[in-house]
């Protein structure tokens, strides 16, 4: 028996990790013997997490331009003199200072006049 098979047997049979096998004597019934209540379905027009525009976020092309240049976040951060966390936040559309935008533009090899096309703002 392999190590994985041994671990699986110790976890409780052939069930995948994280799944608890249903008990045959109580499956589909509540404690008083009545059938289980139906679970309500989610409204169809509800947005999933991450969909739609979130407040405080600005659309920008930083990730697209970085990927076109085959540059990692760490490399862009190093060239711009910023942290990778800052690059991640900017790529997610979080607001940042004008100086941060200037550093990112220079690290991508762009001029400050490209700010409007990259960040989409008129500040």
mmCIF file of C-alpha atoms in Angstrom:
data_model
loop_
_atom_site.group_PDB
_atom_site.id
_atom_site.type_symbol
_atom_site.label_atom_id
_atom_site.label_comp_id
_atom_site.label_asym_id
_atom_site.label_seq_id
_atom_site.Cartn_x
_atom_site.Cartn_y
_atom_site.Cartn_z
ATOM 1 C CA UNK A 1 0.000 0.000 0.000
ATOM 2 C CA UNK A 2 1.428 3.399 -0.953
ATOM 3 C CA UNK A 3 1.792 6.309 1.438
ATOM 4 C CA UNK A 4 -1.142 8.139 -0.146
ATOM 5 C CA UNK A 5 -3.393 5.098 0.126
ATOM 6 C CA UNK A 6 -2.389 4.673 3.771
ATOM 7 C CA UNK A 7 -3.141 8.339 4.512
ATOM 8 C CA UNK A 8 -6.478 8.084 2.702
ATOM 9 C CA UNK A 9 -7.428 4.986 4.694
ATOM 10 C CA UNK A 10 -6.511 6.739 7.954
ATOM 11 C CA UNK A 11 -8.661 9.743 7.014
ATOM 12 C CA UNK A 12 -11.724 7.608 6.653
ATOM 13 C CA UNK A 13 -11.959 5.448 3.607
ATOM 14 C CA UNK A 14 -11.621 6.639 0.046
ATOM 15 C CA UNK A 15 -13.103 10.094 0.639
ATOM 16 C CA UNK A 16 -11.083 12.988 -0.819
ATOM 17 C CA UNK A 17 -9.521 15.342 1.710
ATOM 18 C CA UNK A 18 -11.933 17.863 3.153
ATOM 19 C CA UNK A 19 -15.095 15.829 2.446
ATOM 20 C CA UNK A 20 -17.041 14.134 5.201
ATOM 21 C CA UNK A 21 -18.967 11.026 4.181
ATOM 22 C CA UNK A 22 -22.750 11.281 4.628
ATOM 23 C CA UNK A 23 -24.293 9.020 7.237
ATOM 24 C CA UNK A 24 -26.776 6.661 5.634
ATOM 25 C CA UNK A 25 -29.215 6.737 8.577
ATOM 26 C CA UNK A 26 -29.619 10.545 8.577
ATOM 27 C CA UNK A 27 -29.049 11.537 4.955
ATOM 28 C CA UNK A 28 -31.782 13.915 3.767
ATOM 29 C CA UNK A 29 -33.728 14.129 7.035
ATOM 30 C CA UNK A 30 -33.720 16.397 10.065
ATOM 31 C CA UNK A 31 -33.768 15.320 13.719
ATOM 32 C CA UNK A 32 -37.586 15.235 13.920
ATOM 33 C CA UNK A 33 -37.946 13.014 10.842
ATOM 34 C CA UNK A 34 -39.250 15.739 8.509
ATOM 35 C CA UNK A 35 -37.623 16.289 5.097
ATOM 36 C CA UNK A 36 -34.863 18.909 4.911
ATOM 37 C CA UNK A 37 -35.837 22.493 4.115
ATOM 38 C CA UNK A 38 -34.987 23.590 0.571
ATOM 39 C CA UNK A 39 -32.021 25.920 0.290
ATOM 40 C CA UNK A 40 -32.826 29.272 -1.316
ATOM 41 C CA UNK A 41 -31.181 29.970 -4.660
ATOM 42 C CA UNK A 42 -29.042 33.078 -5.080
ATOM 43 C CA UNK A 43 -30.648 35.875 -7.084
ATOM 44 C CA UNK A 44 -29.584 35.561 -10.748
ATOM 45 C CA UNK A 45 -28.776 39.266 -11.129
ATOM 46 C CA UNK A 46 -26.337 39.311 -8.216
ATOM 47 C CA UNK A 47 -22.724 40.036 -9.143
ATOM 48 C CA UNK A 48 -20.059 37.570 -8.166
ATOM 49 C CA UNK A 49 -17.144 38.689 -6.045
ATOM 50 C CA UNK A 50 -14.696 40.706 -8.129
ATOM 51 C CA UNK A 51 -17.184 41.621 -10.850
ATOM 52 C CA UNK A 52 -18.113 45.194 -11.601
ATOM 53 C CA UNK A 53 -16.339 48.411 -10.726
ATOM 54 C CA UNK A 54 -15.438 48.791 -7.087
ATOM 55 C CA UNK A 55 -15.435 52.217 -5.445
ATOM 56 C CA UNK A 56 -12.021 53.852 -5.108
ATOM 57 C CA UNK A 57 -10.523 51.862 -7.958
ATOM 58 C CA UNK A 58 -9.318 53.358 -11.214
ATOM 59 C CA UNK A 59 -8.876 51.465 -14.452
ATOM 60 C CA UNK A 60 -5.299 51.564 -15.753
ATOM 61 C CA UNK A 61 -3.053 49.756 -18.217
ATOM 62 C CA UNK A 62 -0.024 49.164 -15.986
ATOM 63 C CA UNK A 63 -0.386 45.357 -15.869
ATOM 64 C CA UNK A 64 -0.948 45.171 -19.633
ATOM 65 C CA UNK A 65 2.125 47.300 -20.394
ATOM 66 C CA UNK A 66 4.260 45.360 -17.909
ATOM 67 C CA UNK A 67 3.233 42.040 -19.451
ATOM 68 C CA UNK A 68 3.896 43.343 -22.981
ATOM 69 C CA UNK A 69 7.448 44.107 -21.852
ATOM 70 C CA UNK A 70 7.739 40.625 -20.300
ATOM 71 C CA UNK A 71 8.528 42.205 -16.949
ATOM 72 C CA UNK A 72 7.659 40.777 -13.538
ATOM 73 C CA UNK A 73 6.114 42.856 -10.765
ATOM 74 C CA UNK A 74 9.371 42.550 -8.856
ATOM 75 C CA UNK A 75 11.380 43.831 -11.823
ATOM 76 C CA UNK A 76 9.047 46.788 -12.354
ATOM 77 C CA UNK A 77 9.192 47.573 -8.634
ATOM 78 C CA UNK A 78 13.001 47.428 -8.641
ATOM 79 C CA UNK A 79 13.304 49.691 -11.690
ATOM 80 C CA UNK A 80 10.769 52.161 -10.284
ATOM 81 C CA UNK A 81 12.227 52.167 -6.769
ATOM 82 C CA UNK A 82 8.899 51.031 -5.306
ATOM 83 C CA UNK A 83 7.726 47.987 -3.386
ATOM 84 C CA UNK A 84 6.044 45.051 -5.113
ATOM 85 C CA UNK A 85 3.045 45.692 -2.862
ATOM 86 C CA UNK A 86 2.727 49.196 -4.331
ATOM 87 C CA UNK A 87 2.899 47.817 -7.881
ATOM 88 C CA UNK A 88 0.247 45.237 -7.006
ATOM 89 C CA UNK A 89 -2.054 47.902 -5.581
ATOM 90 C CA UNK A 90 -1.604 50.190 -8.595
ATOM 91 C CA UNK A 91 -2.327 47.321 -11.005
ATOM 92 C CA UNK A 92 -5.517 46.567 -9.066
ATOM 93 C CA UNK A 93 -6.619 50.163 -9.606
ATOM 94 C CA UNK A 94 -6.022 51.597 -6.170
ATOM 95 C CA UNK A 95 -5.275 55.335 -6.180
ATOM 96 C CA UNK A 96 -1.656 56.412 -5.879
ATOM 97 C CA UNK A 97 0.414 59.583 -5.739
ATOM 98 C CA UNK A 98 1.551 61.424 -8.844
ATOM 99 C CA UNK A 99 5.183 60.673 -7.961
ATOM 100 C CA UNK A 100 4.407 56.931 -7.940
ATOM 101 C CA UNK A 101 2.801 57.212 -11.376
ATOM 102 C CA UNK A 102 5.858 59.082 -12.677
ATOM 103 C CA UNK A 103 8.222 56.378 -11.367
ATOM 104 C CA UNK A 104 6.140 53.605 -12.945
ATOM 105 C CA UNK A 105 6.005 55.409 -16.297
ATOM 106 C CA UNK A 106 9.782 55.894 -16.313
ATOM 107 C CA UNK A 107 10.369 52.246 -15.342
ATOM 108 C CA UNK A 108 8.161 51.171 -18.268
ATOM 109 C CA UNK A 109 10.189 53.396 -20.611
ATOM 110 C CA UNK A 110 7.378 55.898 -21.150
ATOM 111 C CA UNK A 111 7.319 59.674 -20.919
ATOM 112 C CA UNK A 112 5.226 61.558 -18.367
ATOM 113 C CA UNK A 113 2.918 62.671 -21.190
ATOM 114 C CA UNK A 114 1.745 59.041 -21.492
ATOM 115 C CA UNK A 115 0.169 59.342 -18.023
ATOM 116 C CA UNK A 116 -3.330 59.950 -19.369
ATOM 117 C CA UNK A 117 -3.239 56.938 -21.698
ATOM 118 C CA UNK A 118 -1.786 54.635 -19.015
ATOM 119 C CA UNK A 119 -3.672 55.784 -15.925
ATOM 120 C CA UNK A 120 -6.714 57.351 -17.583
ATOM 121 C CA UNK A 121 -6.826 60.456 -15.435
ATOM 122 C CA UNK A 122 -6.511 64.169 -16.102
ATOM 123 C CA UNK A 123 -4.986 65.232 -12.757
#
